[in-house]
XYZ file of C-alpha atoms in Angstrom:
406
model
C -30.444 -29.816 -17.954
C -31.999 -27.927 -14.464
C -28.348 -28.850 -13.164
C -26.792 -27.472 -16.150
C -28.555 -23.851 -15.862
C -28.286 -23.708 -12.193
C -24.675 -24.296 -12.515
C -24.662 -21.731 -15.691
C -26.269 -19.451 -12.972
C -23.605 -20.125 -10.695
C -20.711 -19.265 -13.288
C -22.551 -16.069 -14.125
C -22.903 -14.715 -10.535
C -18.716 -15.449 -9.689
C -18.049 -14.186 -13.108
C -20.240 -11.179 -12.521
C -18.598 -10.602 -9.010
C -14.824 -11.591 -10.038
C -15.040 -9.052 -13.423
C -16.857 -6.377 -11.674
C -16.037 -2.676 -13.151
C -13.040 -0.812 -11.158
C -12.993 2.639 -10.585
C -9.560 4.375 -13.211
C -6.722 3.971 -11.128
C -3.330 5.115 -11.306
C -0.640 3.933 -9.394
C 2.044 5.981 -8.841
C 5.493 5.150 -8.136
C 8.755 7.315 -7.275
C 11.589 5.613 -8.482
C 15.283 6.510 -7.703
C 18.915 5.384 -8.874
C 22.365 6.587 -8.127
C 22.352 4.605 -4.856
C 25.985 2.738 -4.184
C 28.062 1.236 -1.448
C 26.189 -0.407 1.149
C 22.869 0.580 -0.371
C 23.493 0.010 -4.389
C 20.987 -3.114 -3.734
C 18.192 -0.057 -3.960
C 18.853 0.789 -7.343
C 16.684 -2.582 -8.268
C 14.264 -2.290 -6.014
C 11.854 -1.026 -7.588
C 11.569 -3.828 -10.283
C 12.339 -6.653 -7.765
C 9.846 -5.699 -5.234
C 6.826 -3.501 -6.750
C 6.733 -4.755 -10.161
C 7.170 -8.596 -9.530
C 5.030 -8.297 -7.188
C 2.306 -6.370 -9.032
C 2.563 -8.275 -12.170
C 1.784 -11.630 -9.863
C -0.691 -10.487 -8.049
C -2.779 -7.427 -9.695
C -5.943 -8.532 -11.585
C -4.659 -6.732 -14.770
C -7.231 -7.380 -17.207
C -10.227 -7.110 -15.296
C -8.831 -3.819 -13.402
C -8.821 0.068 -14.747
C -5.367 0.505 -13.885
C -2.436 2.201 -15.280
C 1.232 2.340 -13.908
C 2.876 5.499 -13.754
C 6.568 5.057 -12.584
C 8.283 8.861 -12.103
C 12.063 8.896 -12.414
C 14.333 12.038 -11.925
C 15.239 13.223 -15.203
C 18.950 13.490 -14.132
C 18.768 9.613 -14.169
C 18.022 9.408 -17.814
C 21.003 7.883 -18.756
C 21.911 5.790 -15.604
C 22.405 1.878 -16.449
C 19.963 0.910 -13.972
C 17.121 3.166 -15.239
C 18.011 2.436 -18.402
C 17.739 -1.956 -18.069
C 14.229 -0.924 -16.279
C 13.345 0.866 -19.123
C 13.679 -2.058 -21.617
C 12.209 -4.701 -18.904
C 8.984 -2.257 -18.857
C 8.812 -1.815 -22.412
C 9.035 -5.491 -23.212
C 7.620 -7.277 -20.571
C 4.961 -4.798 -18.364
C 3.773 -2.705 -21.360
C 2.225 -5.085 -23.247
C 0.756 -6.957 -20.448
C -1.409 -3.642 -18.274
C -4.062 -2.943 -20.419
C -4.267 0.324 -18.845
C -0.695 1.477 -19.636
C 2.507 2.105 -18.271
C 4.911 4.319 -18.392
C 7.637 7.102 -17.062
C 7.287 10.320 -16.327
C 10.159 12.926 -15.642
C 10.249 15.001 -12.923
C 12.167 17.834 -13.069
C 14.650 19.053 -9.738
C 13.903 22.087 -8.108
C 14.551 24.354 -4.705
C 11.183 23.200 -2.685
C 12.988 19.945 -1.123
C 16.144 19.494 1.102
C 16.720 15.701 0.439
C 15.662 13.077 -1.498
C 12.740 12.164 0.127
C 11.552 15.263 -0.033
C 11.202 15.502 -3.539
C 9.685 12.330 -3.545
C 7.029 13.398 -1.025
C 6.599 16.483 -2.839
C 5.777 14.677 -5.973
C 3.367 13.327 -4.282
C 0.878 16.132 -3.511
C 1.244 17.206 -7.117
C 0.078 13.767 -8.032
C -3.215 15.199 -9.977
C -0.578 16.803 -11.968
C 0.821 13.268 -13.483
C -2.545 11.698 -14.369
C -6.123 12.264 -15.357
C -7.471 8.958 -13.734
C -9.903 9.513 -11.219
C -7.888 7.884 -8.021
C -4.493 7.833 -7.891
C -2.536 5.227 -5.707
C 0.736 6.033 -4.064
C 3.147 3.061 -2.947
C 7.059 3.241 -2.660
C 9.252 1.283 -4.871
C 10.047 -1.260 -2.136
C 6.000 -2.310 -1.801
C 5.700 -5.851 -1.811
C 2.000 -7.060 -2.640
C 1.517 -10.508 -0.686
C -1.642 -11.566 -2.305
C -4.069 -11.704 -5.243
C -5.623 -8.352 -5.408
C -9.819 -7.865 -5.199
C -11.433 -4.226 -5.523
C -12.487 -4.492 -1.956
C -9.311 -4.722 -1.141
C -8.686 -1.233 -1.997
C -12.563 -0.034 -2.733
C -15.976 -0.225 -0.476
C -18.718 0.792 -1.583
C -16.799 2.439 -3.928
C -14.794 4.579 -1.956
C -11.059 4.339 -1.284
C -10.433 2.241 1.751
C -7.925 3.688 4.375
C -5.564 1.240 6.482
C -4.566 3.722 8.853
C -3.463 2.980 12.607
C -3.690 4.847 15.290
C -3.344 5.352 19.622
C -0.496 5.887 22.014
C 3.189 6.229 20.655
C 6.829 6.795 21.940
C 9.996 7.101 21.438
C 10.357 7.346 17.653
C 11.115 9.970 14.616
C 6.975 8.779 14.304
C 5.953 10.440 17.783
C 7.224 13.953 16.059
C 4.956 13.270 12.843
C 1.768 14.931 14.204
C 3.588 18.057 15.055
C 4.695 17.945 11.377
C 1.152 17.890 10.399
C -0.239 20.140 12.035
C 2.242 22.517 11.083
C 1.044 21.801 7.956
C -2.358 21.606 8.331
C -3.320 23.535 11.586
C -5.330 20.340 12.141
C -4.893 17.474 15.206
C -3.678 14.473 13.169
C -6.332 11.731 13.783
C -4.702 8.601 12.534
C -1.282 7.348 10.553
C -1.643 7.155 7.272
C 1.677 5.849 6.184
C 0.440 2.318 7.348
C -0.133 0.487 3.680
C -0.062 0.494 0.781
C -1.598 1.552 -1.815
C -2.463 4.962 -0.322
C -5.219 5.406 -2.693
C -6.515 9.674 -2.919
C -9.562 10.777 -5.240
C -6.787 12.988 -7.359
C -9.096 15.950 -7.761
C -8.398 16.060 -3.734
C -4.663 16.746 -4.111
C -5.201 20.469 -5.008
C -7.972 20.935 -2.364
C -5.265 19.786 0.194
C -2.555 22.069 -1.210
C -5.025 24.786 -1.665
C -6.212 24.264 2.057
C -2.430 24.149 3.385
C -1.471 27.411 1.499
C -4.648 29.307 3.003
C -3.555 27.812 6.469
C -0.423 30.125 6.071
C -1.831 33.385 4.619
C -2.162 32.004 0.831
C 1.460 31.441 0.137
C 2.308 28.820 -2.803
C 2.292 25.533 -1.441
C 5.725 25.068 -2.441
C 7.123 27.994 -0.610
C 5.322 26.903 2.724
C 6.514 22.757 1.844
C 10.202 23.967 1.715
C 10.126 26.665 4.458
C 7.583 25.259 6.700
C 7.205 21.307 6.187
C 10.728 20.184 5.605
C 12.359 22.086 7.807
C 10.844 20.951 10.843
C 11.847 17.494 8.470
C 9.308 15.459 10.733
C 6.476 14.718 8.399
C 4.420 12.577 6.686
C 2.547 13.060 3.374
C 0.014 10.116 3.704
C -0.456 11.682 6.869
C -0.938 15.091 6.176
C -3.357 13.858 3.080
C -5.024 11.841 5.558
C -5.671 14.650 8.772
C -7.482 17.060 5.938
C -9.234 13.937 4.319
C -10.197 12.759 7.756
C -12.042 16.502 8.899
C -13.276 17.280 5.311
C -14.152 14.198 2.840
C -14.574 12.004 5.619
C -17.641 10.327 3.243
C -15.645 9.776 0.876
C -13.507 7.267 2.390
C -13.526 3.652 3.484
C -11.734 3.997 6.894
C -10.421 1.666 8.886
C -8.285 3.117 12.191
C -6.034 -0.313 13.832
C -5.077 0.473 17.366
C -1.858 0.033 18.865
C -2.788 0.501 21.970
C -6.850 -0.570 22.994
C -6.500 0.300 26.708
C -5.367 4.043 25.688
C -8.422 6.494 26.427
C -6.905 9.204 24.794
C -5.986 11.423 28.170
C -3.400 8.733 29.687
C -0.629 9.522 28.785
C -1.565 12.636 27.209
C -1.628 12.997 23.157
C 1.758 13.819 21.063
C 2.127 17.078 20.658
C -0.317 17.703 17.060
C -2.590 14.300 18.084
C -6.464 14.020 18.310
C -7.099 12.212 21.243
C -10.437 13.006 21.415
C -11.555 9.308 20.951
C -14.933 9.402 22.485
C -15.862 11.454 19.338
C -13.713 10.748 17.005
C -13.568 7.104 15.372
C -17.016 5.431 14.996
C -16.827 1.525 16.404
C -17.276 0.444 12.462
C -13.738 2.125 11.973
C -11.953 -0.052 14.643
C -12.794 -3.237 12.690
C -9.868 -4.989 11.263
C -9.232 -5.044 7.170
C -6.273 -7.420 6.262
C -3.678 -5.315 3.796
C -2.590 -6.573 0.482
C 1.302 -5.252 0.890
C 4.026 -5.242 3.216
C 6.883 -2.176 2.899
C 10.496 -4.570 2.248
C 13.509 -2.312 3.895
C 10.678 -2.055 7.294
C 8.912 -5.655 6.949
C 9.860 -6.344 10.894
C 12.415 -6.237 12.858
C 12.458 -10.249 13.854
C 11.345 -11.275 9.957
C 14.009 -12.737 7.511
C 15.194 -10.050 5.194
C 13.395 -10.007 1.941
C 15.982 -7.335 0.958
C 18.719 -9.497 1.216
C 17.476 -13.322 0.455
C 15.997 -13.896 -2.477
C 14.859 -17.142 -1.142
C 13.012 -15.377 1.476
C 10.961 -12.915 -1.066
C 10.375 -16.531 -3.122
C 8.914 -18.050 -0.602
C 6.433 -14.581 0.247
C 5.216 -15.263 -3.355
C 4.703 -19.268 -3.059
C 2.253 -18.158 0.162
C 0.000 -15.150 -1.549
C -0.538 -17.579 -4.387
C -1.269 -20.670 -2.172
C -3.659 -18.550 -0.523
C -4.986 -17.307 -3.582
C -8.046 -17.929 -5.658
C -9.216 -20.249 -7.375
C -9.720 -22.762 -4.548
C -8.493 -25.563 -3.811
C -4.797 -25.305 -5.347
C -3.647 -27.866 -6.942
C -0.200 -27.345 -6.492
C 2.150 -29.746 -4.269
C 4.081 -27.275 -2.562
C 0.575 -25.905 -0.837
C -0.601 -29.257 0.076
C 2.980 -29.716 1.509
C 2.859 -26.641 3.529
C -0.719 -25.864 4.432
C -0.610 -25.082 7.809
C 2.459 -22.896 7.753
C 1.371 -21.198 4.346
C -2.095 -20.183 6.057
C -0.343 -18.699 9.532
C 2.342 -17.574 7.900
C 0.216 -15.486 5.205
C -2.491 -14.479 7.923
C -0.334 -12.955 9.730
C 1.652 -10.669 6.890
C -1.864 -9.598 5.842
C -2.461 -7.979 9.329
C 0.831 -6.173 9.887
C 2.838 -3.596 8.325
C 6.422 -2.330 8.947
C 6.779 -3.002 12.893
C 2.890 -2.743 13.706
C 1.832 -6.319 14.144
C -2.230 -6.380 14.765
C -2.228 -10.294 15.311
C -0.143 -9.200 18.679
C -3.167 -7.256 19.709
C -5.126 -9.444 22.572
C -7.697 -6.828 23.765
C -10.670 -7.562 23.652
C -12.086 -10.293 20.955
C -9.715 -8.730 18.802
C -8.107 -11.902 17.484
C -11.589 -13.343 16.849
C -12.244 -10.006 14.657
C -9.545 -10.695 12.609
C -10.279 -14.709 12.462
C -13.473 -13.324 11.086
C -12.460 -10.614 8.281
C -9.908 -12.836 6.775
C -12.512 -15.520 6.595
C -15.103 -13.172 4.725
C -12.185 -12.863 2.272
C -11.458 -15.710 1.260
C -15.245 -16.508 0.873
C -15.015 -13.494 -1.228
C -12.484 -14.216 -3.628
C -12.717 -17.951 -3.110
C -13.837 -18.483 -6.777
C -12.221 -15.773 -8.912
C -9.779 -16.516 -11.517
C -6.554 -14.875 -12.262
C -4.129 -14.883 -14.919
C -1.147 -16.344 -13.175
C 2.477 -15.739 -15.091
C 3.760 -18.773 -15.797
C 7.493 -17.764 -16.006
C 7.253 -16.322 -12.410
C 5.208 -19.540 -11.051
C 7.790 -21.746 -12.538
C 10.395 -19.662 -10.310
C 8.290 -19.484 -6.765
C 6.065 -22.820 -6.779
C 9.320 -25.110 -5.679
C 9.692 -26.755 -2.762
C 11.144 -24.496 -0.250
C 14.657 -26.214 0.258
C 15.158 -25.917 -3.448
C 15.281 -22.144 -3.547
C 18.042 -20.261 -3.758
C 19.351 -17.153 -3.527
C 19.598 -15.130 -6.968
């Protein structure tokens, strides 16, 4: 009897942890259509990458999460949109307790190209949701593991999983100038470095109002068109994070992974618009590693097999994520057969984003810190259960050699 009581207490503790309440979160994904030629595959990137991985790994039953798919109103009759609409209505809406919906946005004169339109919409994200938090993601976001609340929120605060350091020789070296042009603040970090980027919804209006005041109280949309997009090199996430780091630092949990650990902020000189005052900018805890739960399909890595081209590579990425997701131990034969490869690849996947791979940073005790945080996450989630979708599992939990391109 005593043994049963101990087990009951243990099971209760597991359930209390794994089913603890989430903040209300609306995942906000702009989706575009109308691609032609060599880019025509992008018409299906949302359902192929984001939606498949979201439905596979997101804890839909316990998270207080809704899905908001933003579509250009001109695409209402696009055949790719109509196919997606049918898929979402029949397969997604019934399985997302928080709700899934399409929101249409109208064209305007405040952007110069499609990417500008998407970024402008994100600045106005509070117009499209009533949730406490909005989580931004691109259509080609791929979740790579079971999502635990503490992956996204720590101490009730959204996690910022940024990168910093000396940077050279590509368009990202110009982005701090765009941030400074918009805000008048030096950019401390790059926040186009993880998904989803979660912002307290009420802070979006603050960001717009602050930028407006910095530009003599002109309208935000005018500033966006005449100043920000005219310069061209900017990131909405960098601009948001810069404001939040200066004025709402205590409302977020900050991680700043440096790509150049030896940089002193002086030599080489900071980029124009970049804050190089490292002695006071970041606390030691901000440099601790934080595994990422998603990758960016189109920029997954220079030397990685292209998941945008080969479906079997994407399927193996999903299989690896399932094998390293709770509850443990996994009983699937494919997990046993490739255990070492799966573990190493999964570890690497969670510590890189786009072309930055933190596992290649050998400075000080960084490798040991990565392993420690990775194992801490394992201990945190190892007893949680997850409702794995049966049809998807049949598709991906097969031997690698049996996978084929769709």
